[in-house]
CSV table of C-alpha atoms in Angstrom, one decimal:
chain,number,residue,atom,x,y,z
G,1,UNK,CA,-106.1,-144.2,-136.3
G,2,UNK,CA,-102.9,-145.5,-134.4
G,3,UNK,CA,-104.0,-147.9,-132.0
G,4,UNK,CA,-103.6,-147.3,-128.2
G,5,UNK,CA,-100.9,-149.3,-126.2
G,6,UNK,CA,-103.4,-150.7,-124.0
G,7,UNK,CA,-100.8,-151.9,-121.5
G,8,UNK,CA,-100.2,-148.3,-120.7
G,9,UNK,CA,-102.9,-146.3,-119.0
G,10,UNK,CA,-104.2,-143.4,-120.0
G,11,UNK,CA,-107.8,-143.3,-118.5
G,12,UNK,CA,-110.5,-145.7,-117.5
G,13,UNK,CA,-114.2,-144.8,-117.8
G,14,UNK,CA,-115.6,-147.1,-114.5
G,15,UNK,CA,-119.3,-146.8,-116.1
G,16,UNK,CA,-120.9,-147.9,-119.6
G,17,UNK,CA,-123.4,-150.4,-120.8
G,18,UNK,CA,-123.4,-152.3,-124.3
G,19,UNK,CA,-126.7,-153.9,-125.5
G,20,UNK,CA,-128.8,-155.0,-128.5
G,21,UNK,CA,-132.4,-154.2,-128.6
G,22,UNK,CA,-133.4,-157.8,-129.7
G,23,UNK,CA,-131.8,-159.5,-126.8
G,24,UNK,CA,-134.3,-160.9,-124.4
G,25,UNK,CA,-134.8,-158.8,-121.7
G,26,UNK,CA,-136.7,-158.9,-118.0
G,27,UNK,CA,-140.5,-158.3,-117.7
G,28,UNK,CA,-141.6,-155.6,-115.5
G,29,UNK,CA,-138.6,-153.3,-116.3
G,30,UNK,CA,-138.6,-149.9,-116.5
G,31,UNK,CA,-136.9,-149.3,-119.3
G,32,UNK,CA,-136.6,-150.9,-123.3
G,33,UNK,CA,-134.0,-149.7,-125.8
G,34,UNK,CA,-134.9,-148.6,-129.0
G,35,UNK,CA,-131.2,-149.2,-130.9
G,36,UNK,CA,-128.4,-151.3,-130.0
G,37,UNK,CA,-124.9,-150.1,-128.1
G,38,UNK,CA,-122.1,-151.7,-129.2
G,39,UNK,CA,-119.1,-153.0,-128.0
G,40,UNK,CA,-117.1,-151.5,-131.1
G,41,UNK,CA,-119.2,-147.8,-130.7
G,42,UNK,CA,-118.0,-147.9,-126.9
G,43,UNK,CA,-114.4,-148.2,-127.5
G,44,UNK,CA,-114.4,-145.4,-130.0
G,45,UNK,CA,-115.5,-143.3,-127.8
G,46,UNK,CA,-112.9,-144.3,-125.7
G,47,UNK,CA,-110.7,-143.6,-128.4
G,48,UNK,CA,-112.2,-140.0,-129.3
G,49,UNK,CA,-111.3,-138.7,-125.4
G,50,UNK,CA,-108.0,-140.4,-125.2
G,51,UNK,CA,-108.5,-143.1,-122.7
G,52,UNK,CA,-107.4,-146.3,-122.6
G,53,UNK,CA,-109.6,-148.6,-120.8
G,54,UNK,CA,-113.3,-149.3,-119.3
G,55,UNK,CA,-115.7,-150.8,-117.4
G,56,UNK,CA,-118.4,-152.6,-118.7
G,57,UNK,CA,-122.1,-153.1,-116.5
G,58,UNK,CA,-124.8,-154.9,-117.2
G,59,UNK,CA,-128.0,-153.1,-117.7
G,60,UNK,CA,-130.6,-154.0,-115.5
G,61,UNK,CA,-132.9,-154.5,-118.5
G,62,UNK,CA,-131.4,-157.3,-119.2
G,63,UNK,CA,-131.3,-158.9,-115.6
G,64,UNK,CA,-129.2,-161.4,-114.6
G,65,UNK,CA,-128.1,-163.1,-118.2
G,66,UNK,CA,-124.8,-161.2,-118.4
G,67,UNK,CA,-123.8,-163.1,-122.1
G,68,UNK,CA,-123.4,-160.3,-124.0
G,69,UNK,CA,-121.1,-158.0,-122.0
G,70,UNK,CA,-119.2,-161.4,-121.3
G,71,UNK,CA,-118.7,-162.3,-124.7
G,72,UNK,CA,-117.3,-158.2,-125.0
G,73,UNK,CA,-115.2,-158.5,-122.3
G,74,UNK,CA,-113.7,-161.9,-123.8
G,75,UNK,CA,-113.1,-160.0,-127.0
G,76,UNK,CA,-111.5,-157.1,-125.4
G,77,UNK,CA,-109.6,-158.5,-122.6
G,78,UNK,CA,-106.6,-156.0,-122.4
G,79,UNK,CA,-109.1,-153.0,-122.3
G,80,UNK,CA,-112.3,-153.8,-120.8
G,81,UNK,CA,-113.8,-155.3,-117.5
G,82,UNK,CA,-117.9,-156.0,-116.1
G,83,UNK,CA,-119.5,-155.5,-113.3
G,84,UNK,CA,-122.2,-158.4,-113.8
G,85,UNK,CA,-125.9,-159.1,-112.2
G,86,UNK,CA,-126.5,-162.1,-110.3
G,87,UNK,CA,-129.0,-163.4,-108.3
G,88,UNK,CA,-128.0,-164.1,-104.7
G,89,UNK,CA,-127.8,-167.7,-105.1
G,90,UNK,CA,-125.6,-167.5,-107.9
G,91,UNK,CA,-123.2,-171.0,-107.5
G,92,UNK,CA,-119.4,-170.5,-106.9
G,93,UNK,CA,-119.0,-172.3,-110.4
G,94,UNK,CA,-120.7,-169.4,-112.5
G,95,UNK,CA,-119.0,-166.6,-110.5
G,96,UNK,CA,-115.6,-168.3,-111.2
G,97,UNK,CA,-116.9,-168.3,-114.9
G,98,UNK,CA,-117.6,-164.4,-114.9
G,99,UNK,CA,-114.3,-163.8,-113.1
G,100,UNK,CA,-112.6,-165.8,-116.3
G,101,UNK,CA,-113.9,-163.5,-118.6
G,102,UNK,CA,-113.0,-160.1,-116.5
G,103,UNK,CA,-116.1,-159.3,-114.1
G,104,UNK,CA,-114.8,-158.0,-110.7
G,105,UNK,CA,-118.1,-157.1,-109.2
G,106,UNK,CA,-121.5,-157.0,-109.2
G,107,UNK,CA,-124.3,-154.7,-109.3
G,108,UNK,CA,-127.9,-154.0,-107.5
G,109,UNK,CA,-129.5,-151.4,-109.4
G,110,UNK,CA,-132.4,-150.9,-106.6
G,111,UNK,CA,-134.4,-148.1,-107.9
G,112,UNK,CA,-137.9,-148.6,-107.6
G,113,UNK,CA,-137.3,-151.6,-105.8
G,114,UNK,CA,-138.6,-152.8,-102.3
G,115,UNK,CA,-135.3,-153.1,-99.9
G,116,UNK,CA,-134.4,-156.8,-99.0
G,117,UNK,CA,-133.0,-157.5,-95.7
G,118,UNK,CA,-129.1,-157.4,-97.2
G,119,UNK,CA,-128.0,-159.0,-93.8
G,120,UNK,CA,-130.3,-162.2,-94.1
G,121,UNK,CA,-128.6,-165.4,-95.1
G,122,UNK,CA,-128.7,-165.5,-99.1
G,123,UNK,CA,-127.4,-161.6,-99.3
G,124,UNK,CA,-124.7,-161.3,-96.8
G,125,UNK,CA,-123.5,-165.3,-97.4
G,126,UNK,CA,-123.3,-164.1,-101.3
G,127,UNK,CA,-121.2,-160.6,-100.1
G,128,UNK,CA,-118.8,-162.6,-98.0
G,129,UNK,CA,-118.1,-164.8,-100.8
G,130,UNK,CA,-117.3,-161.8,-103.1
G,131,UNK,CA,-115.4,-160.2,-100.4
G,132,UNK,CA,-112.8,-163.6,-100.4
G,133,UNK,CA,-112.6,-163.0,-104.2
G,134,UNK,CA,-111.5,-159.1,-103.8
G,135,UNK,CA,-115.0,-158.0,-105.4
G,136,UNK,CA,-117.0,-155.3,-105.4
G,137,UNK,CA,-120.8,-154.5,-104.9
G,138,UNK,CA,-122.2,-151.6,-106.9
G,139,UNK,CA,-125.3,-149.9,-105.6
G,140,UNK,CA,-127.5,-147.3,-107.8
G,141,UNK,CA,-130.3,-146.1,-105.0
G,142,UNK,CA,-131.6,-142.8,-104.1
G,143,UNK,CA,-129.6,-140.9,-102.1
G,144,UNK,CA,-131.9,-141.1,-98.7
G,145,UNK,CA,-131.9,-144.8,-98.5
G,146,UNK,CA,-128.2,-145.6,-98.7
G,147,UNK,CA,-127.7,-145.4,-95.2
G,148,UNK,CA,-130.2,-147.8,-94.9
G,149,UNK,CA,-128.2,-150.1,-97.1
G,150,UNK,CA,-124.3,-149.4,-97.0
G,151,UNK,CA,-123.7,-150.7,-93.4
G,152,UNK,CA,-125.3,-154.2,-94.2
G,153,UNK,CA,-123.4,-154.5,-96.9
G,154,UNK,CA,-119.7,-153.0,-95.3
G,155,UNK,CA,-120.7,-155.9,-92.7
G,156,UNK,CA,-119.4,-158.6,-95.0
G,157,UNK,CA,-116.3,-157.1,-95.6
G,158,UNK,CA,-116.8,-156.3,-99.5
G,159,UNK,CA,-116.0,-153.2,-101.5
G,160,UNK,CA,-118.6,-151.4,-101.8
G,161,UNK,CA,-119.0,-148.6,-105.1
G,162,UNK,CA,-122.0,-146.2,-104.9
G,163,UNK,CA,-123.3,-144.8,-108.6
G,164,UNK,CA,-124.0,-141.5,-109.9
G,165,UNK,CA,-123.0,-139.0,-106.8
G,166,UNK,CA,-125.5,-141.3,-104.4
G,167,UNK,CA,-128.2,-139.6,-106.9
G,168,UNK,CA,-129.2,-136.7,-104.2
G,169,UNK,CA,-132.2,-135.6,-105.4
G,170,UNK,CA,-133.1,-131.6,-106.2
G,171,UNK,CA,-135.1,-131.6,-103.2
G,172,UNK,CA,-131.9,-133.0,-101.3
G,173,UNK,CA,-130.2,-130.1,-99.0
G,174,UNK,CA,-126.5,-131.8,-98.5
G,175,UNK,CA,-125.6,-129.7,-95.0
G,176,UNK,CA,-129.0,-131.5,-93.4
G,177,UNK,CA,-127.7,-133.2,-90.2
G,178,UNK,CA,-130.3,-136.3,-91.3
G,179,UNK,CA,-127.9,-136.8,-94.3
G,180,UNK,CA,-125.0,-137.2,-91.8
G,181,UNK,CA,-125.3,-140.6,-91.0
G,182,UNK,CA,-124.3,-141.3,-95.0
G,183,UNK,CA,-121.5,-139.1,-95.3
G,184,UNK,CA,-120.2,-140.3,-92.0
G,185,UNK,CA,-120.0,-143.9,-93.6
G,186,UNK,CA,-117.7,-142.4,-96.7
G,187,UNK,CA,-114.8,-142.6,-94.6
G,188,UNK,CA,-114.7,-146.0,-94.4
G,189,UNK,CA,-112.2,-146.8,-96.8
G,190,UNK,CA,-114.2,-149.9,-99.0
G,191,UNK,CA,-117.1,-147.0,-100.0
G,192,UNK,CA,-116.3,-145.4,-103.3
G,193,UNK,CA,-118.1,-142.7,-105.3
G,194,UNK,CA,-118.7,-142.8,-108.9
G,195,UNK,CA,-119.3,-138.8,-110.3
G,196,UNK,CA,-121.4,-140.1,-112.9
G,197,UNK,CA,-124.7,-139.3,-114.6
G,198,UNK,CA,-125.1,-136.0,-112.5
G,199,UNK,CA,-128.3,-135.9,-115.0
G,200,UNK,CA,-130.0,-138.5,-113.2
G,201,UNK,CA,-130.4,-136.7,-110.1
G,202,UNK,CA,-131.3,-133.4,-112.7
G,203,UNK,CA,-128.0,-131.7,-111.4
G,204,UNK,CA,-126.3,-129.0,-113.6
G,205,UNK,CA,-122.8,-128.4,-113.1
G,206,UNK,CA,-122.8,-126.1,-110.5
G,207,UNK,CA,-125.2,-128.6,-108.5
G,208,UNK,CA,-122.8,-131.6,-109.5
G,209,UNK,CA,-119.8,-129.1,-108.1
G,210,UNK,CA,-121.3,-128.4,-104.9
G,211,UNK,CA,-122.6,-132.5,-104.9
G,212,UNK,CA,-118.8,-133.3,-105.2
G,213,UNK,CA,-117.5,-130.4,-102.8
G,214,UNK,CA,-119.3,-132.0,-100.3
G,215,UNK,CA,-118.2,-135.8,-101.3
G,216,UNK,CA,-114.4,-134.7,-101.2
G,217,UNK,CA,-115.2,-133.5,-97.8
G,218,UNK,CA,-117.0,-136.4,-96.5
G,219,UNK,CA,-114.0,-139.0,-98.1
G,220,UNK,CA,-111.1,-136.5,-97.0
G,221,UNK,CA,-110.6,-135.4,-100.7
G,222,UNK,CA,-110.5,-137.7,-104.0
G,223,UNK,CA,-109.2,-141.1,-103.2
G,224,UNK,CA,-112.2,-142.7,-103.7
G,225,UNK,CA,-113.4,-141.1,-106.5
G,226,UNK,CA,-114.2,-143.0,-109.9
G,227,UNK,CA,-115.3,-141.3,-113.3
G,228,UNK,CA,-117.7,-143.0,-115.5
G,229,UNK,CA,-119.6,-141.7,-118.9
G,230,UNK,CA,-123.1,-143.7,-118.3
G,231,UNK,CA,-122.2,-144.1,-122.1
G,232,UNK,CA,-125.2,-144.7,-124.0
G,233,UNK,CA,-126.7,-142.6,-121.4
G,234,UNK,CA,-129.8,-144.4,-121.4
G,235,UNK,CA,-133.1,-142.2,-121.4
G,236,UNK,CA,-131.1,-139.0,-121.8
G,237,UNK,CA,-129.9,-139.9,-125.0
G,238,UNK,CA,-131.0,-136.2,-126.6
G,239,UNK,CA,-129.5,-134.3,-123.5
G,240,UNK,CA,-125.8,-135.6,-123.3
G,241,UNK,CA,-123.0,-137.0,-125.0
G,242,UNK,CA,-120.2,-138.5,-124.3
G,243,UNK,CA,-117.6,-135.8,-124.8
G,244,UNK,CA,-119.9,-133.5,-122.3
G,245,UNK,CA,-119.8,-136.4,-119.7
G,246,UNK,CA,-115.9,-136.2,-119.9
G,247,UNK,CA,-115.6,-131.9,-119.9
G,248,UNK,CA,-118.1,-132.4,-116.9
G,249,UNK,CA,-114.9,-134.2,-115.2
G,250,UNK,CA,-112.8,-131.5,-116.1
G,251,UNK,CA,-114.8,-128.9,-114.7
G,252,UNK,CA,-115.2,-130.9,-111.9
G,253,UNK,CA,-111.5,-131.6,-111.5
G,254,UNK,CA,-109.8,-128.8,-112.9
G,255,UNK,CA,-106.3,-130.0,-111.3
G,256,UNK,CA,-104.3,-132.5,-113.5
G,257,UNK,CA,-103.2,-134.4,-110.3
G,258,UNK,CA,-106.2,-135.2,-109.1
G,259,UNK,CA,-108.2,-135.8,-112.4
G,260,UNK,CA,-105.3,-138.1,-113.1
G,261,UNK,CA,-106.0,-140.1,-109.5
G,262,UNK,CA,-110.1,-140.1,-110.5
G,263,UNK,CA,-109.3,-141.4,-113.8
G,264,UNK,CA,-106.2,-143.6,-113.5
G,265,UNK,CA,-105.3,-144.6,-110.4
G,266,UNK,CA,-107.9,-145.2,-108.4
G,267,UNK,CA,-109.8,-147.0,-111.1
G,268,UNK,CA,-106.6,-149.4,-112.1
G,269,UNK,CA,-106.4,-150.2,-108.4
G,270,UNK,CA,-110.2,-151.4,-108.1
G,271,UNK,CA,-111.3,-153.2,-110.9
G,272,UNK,CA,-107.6,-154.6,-111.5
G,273,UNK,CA,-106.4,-153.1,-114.8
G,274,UNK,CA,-102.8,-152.9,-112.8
G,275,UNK,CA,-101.9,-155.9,-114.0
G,276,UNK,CA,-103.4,-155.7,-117.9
């Protein structure tokens, strides 16, 4: 196979996780993997749908000790990026560290997690630090509650990037007025949208149409939009694959223009592949 010139862009998946089943991982989690991901099976993928670059995030099972995606990133540093976990006291020293080796953001995976008060001292002093570096904060929560958490967060003045389509649940009905006070927030322009992993919220495609329909509304069309696989697709393994994840985009975005925007431009913008 040819190799891709990475300085030109072609297409940036914004979501994928890398891991090895015998790493250590975090007790209480929810999840274990039963095989490794790896770094090399990733960028073939990649490869196999014609894009050019990604983005890297740690898996939660693995908590804060981000080593192995660093060490990927360091080996792939034209084509890759991370979005790490941190705890909130995390020292200026060890972001600067993670920003050396290509993270641009962290993530709270919430789910099944008690809410911390994002506007106390530790949270929003940690957000206002990533803010001055030009990062981002990723949030994976249930639909319902992101209200509850997006204006804390905008507060600080960080970008903020919401996973998987806000994960509406079935039950979800998107034209409720309660659900207003979210989509009223998607205007703001540091909120993005990931169409991701439409199988976590147990959407089918004409759900994940009618999920974005509403999204494009909300945002004033697709300038905010990311694209990311959820590549290994933990837990759903036997359900997807990667090449569906990327014909789901198509059918999502069957115009050329804006699929190009979702996958290229607004992604190259964010997480800084401009200048790789």
């Amino acid at each position: 196979m040819t190799p891709m010139p990475y300085a030109a862009i072609t297409g940036i998946d914004t979501h994928a996780h890398i891991f090895r089943q015998d790493l250590p991982m975090v007790p209480g989690r929810r999840y274990s993997p039963s095989y490794d991901a790896s770094v090399e099976q990733y960028l073939a993928h990649l490869d196999a749908c014609a894009l050019s670059h990604g983005v890297l995030i740690q898996p939660s099972f693995l908590g804060t000790d981000n080593h192995y995606m660093v060490a990927a990133l360091q080996r792939f540093p034209q084509r890759l990026r991370g979005v790490a976990v941190v705890d909130a006291q995390v020292s200026d020293a060890e972001l600067d560290e993670l920003a050396a080796a290509g993270v641009v953001g962290i993530r709270l995976n919430l789910i099944g997690k008690v809410l911390e008060d994002y506007t106390g001292p530790a949270w929003n002093g940690l957000f206002r630090r990533l803010a001055r570096r030009g990062w981002q904060v990723e949030i994976q929560r249930g639909f319902d509650d992101l209200a509850l958490i997006v204006p804390a967060i905008l507060e600080s003045g960080v970008t903020l990037v919401i996973d998987h389509f806000g994960l509406p649940a079935p039950s979800v009905q998107l034209d409720d007025p309660k659900h207003d006070a979210f989509f009223d927030l998607l205007d703001q322009a540091p909120v993005w949208i990931k169409l991701s992993a439409a199988y976590r919220s147990q959407s089918d495609q004409a759900r994940a149409q009618a999920i974005e329909a509403r999204l494009r509304e909300a945002c004033g069309g697709v300038g905010q939009f990311l694209w990311g696989s959820d590549w290994p697709n933990t837990q759903f393994e036997s359900q997807t694959r990667y090449d569906q994840q990327f014909v789901l985009l198509e059918a999502l975005l069957p115009n050329p223009e804006e699929r190009r925007r979702v996958l290229v431009d607004n992604p190259a913008t964010l997480f800084g592949f401009a200048s790789a």
